[in-house]
Amino acid sequence: MALACYAVNEDISRGREKTESKPKFRDEFQRDRDRIIHSASFRRLVYKTQVFVNHEGDLYRTRLTHSLEVSQIARTIAASLGLNETLVESIALAHDLGHTPFGHAGQDELNNCMSEFGGFEHNLQSLRIVDHLEKRYAEFRGLNLMFETREGILKHCSKKNARKLGKIGERFLNRNRPSLEAQLADLADAISYNHHDVDDGYRAGILSFDQLSEINLFGKFLFKIKKEYPQISDNQVMHETLRRMVSFVIGDLIDNSKYLIDEHNPKNIDDVRNAVINLIQLSEQTEKEHSELKLFLRSYLYKNEVVDEMTKKAKVMIRTLFDSYMSGDVKINDNLDFEKGMDPTKKARKIADYIAGMTDRFAISEYNRLS
Ligand code: MG
């Protein structure tokens, strides 16, 4: 399908920080996607926790499979709205690169460790990785991605940080909107984890059909499936319910966004940036139901004691790593080498970058070595 007039394409792109010659066999956004897939940070996602620690079971989502699911959902929606499919794919694949080991617990504790040194935020870290920390190319630092890919990766940003970021931070100060592709990747993330965390929570024996039947978005499909197919197994009921739920939400997002796009009639990307609202949105009713599910997961899954036990352990590990590295002033290895008398803020940032880049299992082995 041809790109719509409001989609991002390489001819109207704000381009790369460092100018490069045009790629021979692919377009500019395909080049971005390929650079992300070939990055070391992307490969590490396979050993990073989404909700359940990677070694707890082989069937749970990891950051990598989560990112692939986000990309699949985002591409389906992009294609039906005439948006740039490769751009949403790149944003989706890169959106969680900055996550620490051990999921949100890891990020919260690293942020605590960094409180005197400018804090730690996984979103900003994803951008930092693609802009600075991947050092593989001869001619530039980072992956030198297109502006629109970087803009989509930086979903949120405080005003304080936005001021330090130059062009990419401007929209948070001027209250402009990002491209529709960025808006879409953000929502596809929420649709994806709301759906797969139910699946993983059920598989772990933490969530039950009884509890879930109270949630509107889930309950309405569960009820129908149980009636239509009284003979199928619980696992089939779960899968069938989730697949109908997720297609319903995707359908709602497509219909409602089409309606908003029609209504606001953006002629180009500037109209999208200056629009008074985000044009990629769920309908009010579905948004409500989607939030209900999100709140349910927060109380019954993320704060469940099994998950919480892991959270506590993760916090101790991250804190121990940070404090040990901070108190030492010797070379730890090639990636963590401190100059004597190094400024503590710079040192702390170097340590945060190092810890954030760890996989779960590397963090555990470092913790065992150091404690
Ligand atoms: Mg995510």
PDB file of N, CA and C in Angstrom, residues 126-216:
ATOM      1  N   SER A 126      17.553   4.172  26.067  1.00  0.00           N
ATOM      2  CA  SER A 126      17.432   3.572  24.732  1.00  0.00           C
ATOM      3  C   SER A 126      18.012   4.527  23.688  1.00  0.00           C
ATOM      4  N   LEU A 127      17.700   5.816  23.840  1.00  0.00           N
ATOM      5  CA  LEU A 127      18.228   6.805  22.892  1.00  0.00           C
ATOM      6  C   LEU A 127      19.748   6.926  23.038  1.00  0.00           C
ATOM      7  N   ARG A 128      20.213   6.912  24.279  1.00  0.00           N
ATOM      8  CA  ARG A 128      21.650   7.024  24.551  1.00  0.00           C
ATOM      9  C   ARG A 128      22.417   5.868  23.890  1.00  0.00           C
ATOM     10  N   ILE A 129      21.800   4.695  23.902  1.00  0.00           N
ATOM     11  CA  ILE A 129      22.440   3.528  23.276  1.00  0.00           C
ATOM     12  C   ILE A 129      22.582   3.733  21.769  1.00  0.00           C
ATOM     13  N   VAL A 130      21.475   4.112  21.117  1.00  0.00           N
ATOM     14  CA  VAL A 130      21.566   4.244  19.650  1.00  0.00           C
ATOM     15  C   VAL A 130      22.353   5.491  19.241  1.00  0.00           C
ATOM     16  N   ASP A 131      22.421   6.502  20.122  1.00  0.00           N
ATOM     17  CA  ASP A 131      23.160   7.719  19.775  1.00  0.00           C
ATOM     18  C   ASP A 131      24.642   7.655  20.153  1.00  0.00           C
ATOM     19  N   HIS A 132      24.955   6.979  21.264  1.00  0.00           N
ATOM     20  CA  HIS A 132      26.333   7.035  21.760  1.00  0.00           C
ATOM     21  C   HIS A 132      26.978   5.699  22.087  1.00  0.00           C
ATOM     22  N   LEU A 133      26.241   4.825  22.763  1.00  0.00           N
ATOM     23  CA  LEU A 133      26.920   3.704  23.417  1.00  0.00           C
ATOM     24  C   LEU A 133      27.305   2.564  22.480  1.00  0.00           C
ATOM     25  N   GLU A 134      26.566   2.391  21.394  1.00  0.00           N
ATOM     26  CA  GLU A 134      26.980   1.365  20.428  1.00  0.00           C
ATOM     27  C   GLU A 134      28.182   1.925  19.678  1.00  0.00           C
ATOM     28  N   LYS A 135      29.342   1.298  19.857  1.00  0.00           N
ATOM     29  CA  LYS A 135      30.532   1.819  19.166  1.00  0.00           C
ATOM     30  C   LYS A 135      31.026   0.755  18.207  1.00  0.00           C
ATOM     31  N   ARG A 136      30.579   0.826  16.972  1.00  0.00           N
ATOM     32  CA  ARG A 136      30.929  -0.220  16.019  1.00  0.00           C
ATOM     33  C   ARG A 136      31.340   0.351  14.673  1.00  0.00           C
ATOM     34  N   TYR A 137      30.894   1.560  14.392  1.00  0.00           N
ATOM     35  CA  TYR A 137      31.111   2.103  13.059  1.00  0.00           C
ATOM     36  C   TYR A 137      32.330   3.012  13.053  1.00  0.00           C
ATOM     37  N   ALA A 138      33.031   3.043  11.938  1.00  0.00           N
ATOM     38  CA  ALA A 138      34.268   3.820  11.856  1.00  0.00           C
ATOM     39  C   ALA A 138      33.987   5.317  11.805  1.00  0.00           C
ATOM     40  N   GLU A 139      32.881   5.709  11.206  1.00  0.00           N
ATOM     41  CA  GLU A 139      32.690   7.124  10.902  1.00  0.00           C
ATOM     42  C   GLU A 139      31.836   7.889  11.896  1.00  0.00           C
ATOM     43  N   PHE A 140      31.173   7.175  12.779  1.00  0.00           N
ATOM     44  CA  PHE A 140      30.309   7.872  13.746  1.00  0.00           C
ATOM     45  C   PHE A 140      30.142   7.055  15.004  1.00  0.00           C
ATOM     46  N   ARG A 141      29.720   7.747  16.048  1.00  0.00           N
ATOM     47  CA  ARG A 141      29.377   7.046  17.295  1.00  0.00           C
ATOM     48  C   ARG A 141      27.937   6.616  17.217  1.00  0.00           C
ATOM     49  N   GLY A 142      27.566   5.570  17.926  1.00  0.00           N
ATOM     50  CA  GLY A 142      26.174   5.124  17.916  1.00  0.00           C
ATOM     51  C   GLY A 142      25.808   4.532  16.564  1.00  0.00           C
ATOM     52  N   LEU A 143      24.510   4.495  16.281  1.00  0.00           N
ATOM     53  CA  LEU A 143      24.049   3.892  15.025  1.00  0.00           C
ATOM     54  C   LEU A 143      23.700   4.941  13.976  1.00  0.00           C
ATOM     55  N   ASN A 144      23.821   6.219  14.369  1.00  0.00           N
ATOM     56  CA  ASN A 144      23.510   7.318  13.442  1.00  0.00           C
ATOM     57  C   ASN A 144      22.156   7.111  12.744  1.00  0.00           C
ATOM     58  N   LEU A 145      21.111   6.933  13.532  1.00  0.00           N
ATOM     59  CA  LEU A 145      19.787   6.640  12.972  1.00  0.00           C
ATOM     60  C   LEU A 145      19.092   7.906  12.471  1.00  0.00           C
ATOM     61  N   MET A 146      18.051   7.696  11.683  1.00  0.00           N
ATOM     62  CA  MET A 146      17.233   8.799  11.168  1.00  0.00           C
ATOM     63  C   MET A 146      16.529   9.508  12.335  1.00  0.00           C
ATOM     64  N   PHE A 147      16.293  10.794  12.177  1.00  0.00           N
ATOM     65  CA  PHE A 147      15.650  11.592  13.228  1.00  0.00           C
ATOM     66  C   PHE A 147      14.348  10.947  13.707  1.00  0.00           C
ATOM     67  N   GLU A 148      13.517  10.499  12.769  1.00  0.00           N
ATOM     68  CA  GLU A 148      12.182   9.987  13.114  1.00  0.00           C
ATOM     69  C   GLU A 148      12.254   8.672  13.885  1.00  0.00           C
ATOM     70  N   THR A 149      13.299   7.882  13.657  1.00  0.00           N
ATOM     71  CA  THR A 149      13.464   6.649  14.424  1.00  0.00           C
ATOM     72  C   THR A 149      13.832   7.022  15.859  1.00  0.00           C
ATOM     73  N   ARG A 150      14.758   7.978  15.997  1.00  0.00           N
ATOM     74  CA  ARG A 150      15.199   8.415  17.342  1.00  0.00           C
ATOM     75  C   ARG A 150      14.044   9.078  18.082  1.00  0.00           C
ATOM     76  N   GLU A 151      13.266   9.866  17.367  1.00  0.00           N
ATOM     77  CA  GLU A 151      12.117  10.551  17.983  1.00  0.00           C
ATOM     78  C   GLU A 151      11.123   9.536  18.552  1.00  0.00           C
ATOM     79  N   GLY A 152      10.926   8.442  17.833  1.00  0.00           N
ATOM     80  CA  GLY A 152       9.995   7.405  18.302  1.00  0.00           C
ATOM     81  C   GLY A 152      10.544   6.645  19.507  1.00  0.00           C
ATOM     82  N   ILE A 153      11.856   6.498  19.548  1.00  0.00           N
ATOM     83  CA  ILE A 153      12.474   5.784  20.673  1.00  0.00           C
ATOM     84  C   ILE A 153      12.323   6.605  21.952  1.00  0.00           C
ATOM     85  N   LEU A 154      12.446   7.918  21.835  1.00  0.00           N
ATOM     86  CA  LEU A 154      12.329   8.797  23.007  1.00  0.00           C
ATOM     87  C   LEU A 154      10.850   9.126  23.250  1.00  0.00           C
ATOM     88  N   LYS A 155      10.151   8.182  23.877  1.00  0.00           N
ATOM     89  CA  LYS A 155       8.707   8.347  24.092  1.00  0.00           C
ATOM     90  C   LYS A 155       8.386   9.457  25.072  1.00  0.00           C
ATOM     91  N   HIS A 156       9.094   9.462  26.184  1.00  0.00           N
ATOM     92  CA  HIS A 156       8.840  10.466  27.229  1.00  0.00           C
ATOM     93  C   HIS A 156      10.171  11.113  27.557  1.00  0.00           C
ATOM     94  N   CYS A 157      10.071  12.311  28.107  1.00  0.00           N
ATOM     95  CA  CYS A 157      11.307  12.975  28.506  1.00  0.00           C
ATOM     96  C   CYS A 157      10.945  14.156  29.394  1.00  0.00           C
ATOM     97  N   SER A 158      11.667  14.333  30.485  1.00  0.00           N
ATOM     98  CA  SER A 158      11.404  15.492  31.341  1.00  0.00           C
ATOM     99  C   SER A 158      11.897  16.741  30.620  1.00  0.00           C
ATOM    100  N   LYS A 159      11.356  17.913  31.012  1.00  0.00           N
ATOM    101  CA  LYS A 159      11.791  19.163  30.371  1.00  0.00           C
ATOM    102  C   LYS A 159      13.276  19.396  30.605  1.00  0.00           C
ATOM    103  N   LYS A 160      13.712  19.026  31.802  1.00  0.00           N
ATOM    104  CA  LYS A 160      15.121  19.234  32.171  1.00  0.00           C
ATOM    105  C   LYS A 160      16.035  18.463  31.214  1.00  0.00           C
ATOM    106  N   ASN A 161      15.697  17.195  30.989  1.00  0.00           N
ATOM    107  CA  ASN A 161      16.507  16.395  30.071  1.00  0.00           C
ATOM    108  C   ASN A 161      16.322  16.858  28.624  1.00  0.00           C
ATOM    109  N   ALA A 162      15.099  17.253  28.282  1.00  0.00           N
ATOM    110  CA  ALA A 162      14.822  17.682  26.901  1.00  0.00           C
ATOM    111  C   ALA A 162      15.724  18.859  26.507  1.00  0.00           C
ATOM    112  N   ARG A 163      15.972  19.755  27.456  1.00  0.00           N
ATOM    113  CA  ARG A 163      16.818  20.922  27.164  1.00  0.00           C
ATOM    114  C   ARG A 163      18.241  20.522  26.795  1.00  0.00           C
ATOM    115  N   LYS A 164      18.676  19.394  27.331  1.00  0.00           N
ATOM    116  CA  LYS A 164      20.061  18.966  27.056  1.00  0.00           C
ATOM    117  C   LYS A 164      20.174  18.216  25.737  1.00  0.00           C
ATOM    118  N   LEU A 165      19.030  17.838  25.165  1.00  0.00           N
ATOM    119  CA  LEU A 165      19.066  16.921  24.029  1.00  0.00           C
ATOM    120  C   LEU A 165      19.069  17.586  22.652  1.00  0.00           C
ATOM    121  N   GLY A 166      18.947  18.909  22.601  1.00  0.00           N
ATOM    122  CA  GLY A 166      18.928  19.581  21.300  1.00  0.00           C
ATOM    123  C   GLY A 166      17.649  19.287  20.536  1.00  0.00           C
ATOM    124  N   LYS A 167      17.794  19.130  19.215  1.00  0.00           N
ATOM    125  CA  LYS A 167      16.625  18.991  18.322  1.00  0.00           C
ATOM    126  C   LYS A 167      15.637  17.904  18.734  1.00  0.00           C
ATOM    127  N   ILE A 168      16.177  16.776  19.168  1.00  0.00           N
ATOM    128  CA  ILE A 168      15.309  15.630  19.473  1.00  0.00           C
ATOM    129  C   ILE A 168      14.458  15.888  20.720  1.00  0.00           C
ATOM    130  N   GLY A 169      14.901  16.827  21.561  1.00  0.00           N
ATOM    131  CA  GLY A 169      14.146  17.137  22.772  1.00  0.00           C
ATOM    132  C   GLY A 169      13.127  18.252  22.577  1.00  0.00           C
ATOM    133  N   GLU A 170      13.236  18.950  21.440  1.00  0.00           N
ATOM    134  CA  GLU A 170      12.409  20.151  21.237  1.00  0.00           C
ATOM    135  C   GLU A 170      10.911  19.929  21.407  1.00  0.00           C
ATOM    136  N   ARG A 171      10.409  18.799  20.965  1.00  0.00           N
ATOM    137  CA  ARG A 171       8.961  18.621  20.994  1.00  0.00           C
ATOM    138  C   ARG A 171       8.408  18.594  22.419  1.00  0.00           C
ATOM    139  N   PHE A 172       9.248  18.202  23.368  1.00  0.00           N
ATOM    140  CA  PHE A 172       8.769  18.175  24.756  1.00  0.00           C
ATOM    141  C   PHE A 172       8.700  19.590  25.326  1.00  0.00           C
ATOM    142  N   LEU A 173       9.463  20.504  24.754  1.00  0.00           N
ATOM    143  CA  LEU A 173       9.447  21.890  25.216  1.00  0.00           C
ATOM    144  C   LEU A 173       8.377  22.690  24.472  1.00  0.00           C
ATOM    145  N   ASN A 174       8.229  22.397  23.163  1.00  0.00           N
ATOM    146  CA  ASN A 174       7.242  23.137  22.342  1.00  0.00           C
ATOM    147  C   ASN A 174       5.879  22.473  22.343  1.00  0.00           C
ATOM    148  N   ARG A 175       5.763  21.347  23.016  1.00  0.00           N
ATOM    149  CA  ARG A 175       4.518  20.569  23.060  1.00  0.00           C
ATOM    150  C   ARG A 175       4.021  20.171  21.677  1.00  0.00           C
ATOM    151  N   ASN A 176       4.950  19.831  20.811  1.00  0.00           N
ATOM    152  CA  ASN A 176       4.554  19.269  19.518  1.00  0.00           C
ATOM    153  C   ASN A 176       4.379  17.768  19.651  1.00  0.00           C
ATOM    154  N   ARG A 177       3.712  17.188  18.666  1.00  0.00           N
ATOM    155  CA  ARG A 177       3.498  15.743  18.694  1.00  0.00           C
ATOM    156  C   ARG A 177       4.541  15.032  17.841  1.00  0.00           C
ATOM    157  N   PRO A 178       4.806  13.776  18.160  1.00  0.00           N
ATOM    158  CA  PRO A 178       5.711  13.024  17.294  1.00  0.00           C
ATOM    159  C   PRO A 178       4.942  12.501  16.080  1.00  0.00           C
ATOM    160  N   SER A 179       5.641  11.874  15.167  1.00  0.00           N
ATOM    161  CA  SER A 179       5.004  11.298  13.970  1.00  0.00           C
ATOM    162  C   SER A 179       3.904  10.305  14.389  1.00  0.00           C
ATOM    163  N   LEU A 180       3.014   9.998  13.475  1.00  0.00           N
ATOM    164  CA  LEU A 180       1.977   8.989  13.762  1.00  0.00           C
ATOM    165  C   LEU A 180       2.616   7.615  13.986  1.00  0.00           C
ATOM    166  N   GLU A 181       3.749   7.383  13.310  1.00  0.00           N
ATOM    167  CA  GLU A 181       4.443   6.104  13.495  1.00  0.00           C
ATOM    168  C   GLU A 181       4.926   5.976  14.944  1.00  0.00           C
ATOM    169  N   ALA A 182       5.426   7.078  15.515  1.00  0.00           N
ATOM    170  CA  ALA A 182       5.888   7.049  16.916  1.00  0.00           C
ATOM    171  C   ALA A 182       4.704   6.860  17.862  1.00  0.00           C
ATOM    172  N   GLN A 183       3.605   7.556  17.573  1.00  0.00           N
ATOM    173  CA  GLN A 183       2.407   7.404  18.407  1.00  0.00           C
ATOM    174  C   GLN A 183       1.922   5.958  18.377  1.00  0.00           C
ATOM    175  N   LEU A 184       1.991   5.383  17.186  1.00  0.00           N
ATOM    176  CA  LEU A 184       1.521   4.007  17.018  1.00  0.00           C
ATOM    177  C   LEU A 184       2.415   3.003  17.758  1.00  0.00           C
ATOM    178  N   ALA A 185       3.728   3.157  17.645  1.00  0.00           N
ATOM    179  CA  ALA A 185       4.639   2.213  18.308  1.00  0.00           C
ATOM    180  C   ALA A 185       4.410   2.246  19.822  1.00  0.00           C
ATOM    181  N   ASP A 186       4.145   3.415  20.354  1.00  0.00           N
ATOM    182  CA  ASP A 186       3.897   3.569  21.788  1.00  0.00           C
ATOM    183  C   ASP A 186       2.649   2.778  22.210  1.00  0.00           C
ATOM    184  N   LEU A 187       1.576   2.915  21.449  1.00  0.00           N
ATOM    185  CA  LEU A 187       0.346   2.184  21.779  1.00  0.00           C
ATOM    186  C   LEU A 187       0.472   0.686  21.551  1.00  0.00           C
ATOM    187  N   ALA A 188       1.206   0.318  20.502  1.00  0.00           N
ATOM    188  CA  ALA A 188       1.398  -1.114  20.224  1.00  0.00           C
ATOM    189  C   ALA A 188       2.144  -1.768  21.384  1.00  0.00           C
ATOM    190  N   ASP A 189       3.017  -1.024  22.030  1.00  0.00           N
ATOM    191  CA  ASP A 189       3.735  -1.518  23.208  1.00  0.00           C
ATOM    192  C   ASP A 189       2.721  -1.868  24.305  1.00  0.00           C
ATOM    193  N   ALA A 190       1.819  -0.943  24.596  1.00  0.00           N
ATOM    194  CA  ALA A 190       0.825  -1.173  25.661  1.00  0.00           C
ATOM    195  C   ALA A 190      -0.114  -2.324  25.304  1.00  0.00           C
ATOM    196  N   ILE A 191      -0.552  -2.377  24.050  1.00  0.00           N
ATOM    197  CA  ILE A 191      -1.455  -3.464  23.632  1.00  0.00           C
ATOM    198  C   ILE A 191      -0.732  -4.796  23.810  1.00  0.00           C
ATOM    199  N   SER A 192       0.529  -4.810  23.398  1.00  0.00           N
ATOM    200  CA  SER A 192       1.294  -6.038  23.458  1.00  0.00           C
ATOM    201  C   SER A 192       1.498  -6.512  24.906  1.00  0.00           C
ATOM    202  N   TYR A 193       1.967  -5.646  25.816  1.00  0.00           N
ATOM    203  CA  TYR A 193       2.228  -6.182  27.164  1.00  0.00           C
ATOM    204  C   TYR A 193       0.950  -6.475  27.933  1.00  0.00           C
ATOM    205  N   ASN A 194      -0.100  -5.710  27.713  1.00  0.00           N
ATOM    206  CA  ASN A 194      -1.365  -6.006  28.394  1.00  0.00           C
ATOM    207  C   ASN A 194      -1.854  -7.400  28.037  1.00  0.00           C
ATOM    208  N   HIS A 195      -1.619  -7.761  26.780  1.00  0.00           N
ATOM    209  CA  HIS A 195      -2.071  -9.061  26.297  1.00  0.00           C
ATOM    210  C   HIS A 195      -1.129 -10.171  26.758  1.00  0.00           C
ATOM    211  N   HIS A 196       0.201  -9.988  26.566  1.00  0.00           N
ATOM    212  CA  HIS A 196       1.072 -11.119  26.884  1.00  0.00           C
ATOM    213  C   HIS A 196       1.334 -11.276  28.378  1.00  0.00           C
ATOM    214  N   ASP A 197       1.153 -10.204  29.155  1.00  0.00           N
ATOM    215  CA  ASP A 197       1.343 -10.368  30.602  1.00  0.00           C
ATOM    216  C   ASP A 197       0.205 -11.180  31.220  1.00  0.00           C
ATOM    217  N   VAL A 198      -0.990 -11.102  30.627  1.00  0.00           N
ATOM    218  CA  VAL A 198      -2.086 -11.970  31.072  1.00  0.00           C
ATOM    219  C   VAL A 198      -1.684 -13.428  30.813  1.00  0.00           C
ATOM    220  N   ASP A 199      -1.175 -13.678  29.620  1.00  0.00           N
ATOM    221  CA  ASP A 199      -0.766 -15.019  29.225  1.00  0.00           C
ATOM    222  C   ASP A 199       0.323 -15.553  30.154  1.00  0.00           C
ATOM    223  N   ASP A 200       1.370 -14.771  30.369  1.00  0.00           N
ATOM    224  CA  ASP A 200       2.476 -15.200  31.229  1.00  0.00           C
ATOM    225  C   ASP A 200       2.030 -15.339  32.690  1.00  0.00           C
ATOM    226  N   GLY A 201       1.180 -14.430  33.142  1.00  0.00           N
ATOM    227  CA  GLY A 201       0.690 -14.483  34.525  1.00  0.00           C
ATOM    228  C   GLY A 201      -0.159 -15.721  34.765  1.00  0.00           C
ATOM    229  N   TYR A 202      -0.933 -16.094  33.752  1.00  0.00           N
ATOM    230  CA  TYR A 202      -1.761 -17.304  33.836  1.00  0.00           C
ATOM    231  C   TYR A 202      -0.860 -18.537  33.833  1.00  0.00           C
ATOM    232  N   ARG A 203       0.104 -18.545  32.943  1.00  0.00           N
ATOM    233  CA  ARG A 203       1.040 -19.666  32.837  1.00  0.00           C
ATOM    234  C   ARG A 203       1.799 -19.874  34.157  1.00  0.00           C
ATOM    235  N   ALA A 204       2.095 -18.772  34.833  1.00  0.00           N
ATOM    236  CA  ALA A 204       2.840 -18.854  36.104  1.00  0.00           C
ATOM    237  C   ALA A 204       1.932 -19.261  37.265  1.00  0.00           C
ATOM    238  N   GLY A 205       0.638 -19.387  36.995  1.00  0.00           N
ATOM    239  CA  GLY A 205      -0.285 -19.780  38.056  1.00  0.00           C
ATOM    240  C   GLY A 205      -0.652 -18.624  38.985  1.00  0.00           C
ATOM    241  N   ILE A 206      -0.363 -17.400  38.558  1.00  0.00           N
ATOM    242  CA  ILE A 206      -0.660 -16.234  39.410  1.00  0.00           C
ATOM    243  C   ILE A 206      -2.052 -15.681  39.102  1.00  0.00           C
ATOM    244  N   LEU A 207      -2.414 -15.666  37.817  1.00  0.00           N
ATOM    245  CA  LEU A 207      -3.736 -15.143  37.436  1.00  0.00           C
ATOM    246  C   LEU A 207      -4.669 -16.311  37.109  1.00  0.00           C
ATOM    247  N   SER A 208      -5.953 -16.160  37.496  1.00  0.00           N
ATOM    248  CA  SER A 208      -6.913 -17.234  37.221  1.00  0.00           C
ATOM    249  C   SER A 208      -8.050 -16.725  36.329  1.00  0.00           C
ATOM    250  N   PHE A 209      -8.764 -17.657  35.713  1.00  0.00           N
ATOM    251  CA  PHE A 209      -9.921 -17.285  34.893  1.00  0.00           C
ATOM    252  C   PHE A 209     -10.952 -16.531  35.724  1.00  0.00           C
ATOM    253  N   ASP A 210     -11.106 -16.951  36.998  1.00  0.00           N
ATOM    254  CA  ASP A 210     -12.083 -16.300  37.875  1.00  0.00           C
ATOM    255  C   ASP A 210     -11.806 -14.815  38.007  1.00  0.00           C
ATOM    256  N   GLN A 211     -10.550 -14.499  38.318  1.00  0.00           N
ATOM    257  CA  GLN A 211     -10.169 -13.086  38.468  1.00  0.00           C
ATOM    258  C   GLN A 211     -10.334 -12.345  37.154  1.00  0.00           C
ATOM    259  N   LEU A 212      -9.841 -12.995  36.074  1.00  0.00           N
ATOM    260  CA  LEU A 212      -9.828 -12.324  34.778  1.00  0.00           C
ATOM    261  C   LEU A 212     -11.227 -12.097  34.211  1.00  0.00           C
ATOM    262  N   SER A 213     -12.180 -12.996  34.595  1.00  0.00           N
ATOM    263  CA  SER A 213     -13.531 -12.849  34.051  1.00  0.00           C
ATOM    264  C   SER A 213     -14.197 -11.549  34.526  1.00  0.00           C
ATOM    265  N   GLU A 214     -13.675 -10.975  35.609  1.00  0.00           N
ATOM    266  CA  GLU A 214     -14.214  -9.703  36.124  1.00  0.00           C
ATOM    267  C   GLU A 214     -13.772  -8.506  35.282  1.00  0.00           C
ATOM    268  N   ILE A 215     -12.735  -8.722  34.483  1.00  0.00           N
ATOM    269  CA  ILE A 215     -12.213  -7.612  33.673  1.00  0.00           C
ATOM    270  C   ILE A 215     -12.984  -7.588  32.358  1.00  0.00           C
ATOM    271  N   ASN A 216     -13.643  -6.475  32.112  1.00  0.00           N
ATOM    272  CA  ASN A 216     -14.519  -6.352  30.951  1.00  0.00           C
ATOM    273  C   ASN A 216     -13.929  -6.832  29.630  1.00  0.00           C
TER     274      ASN A 216
END
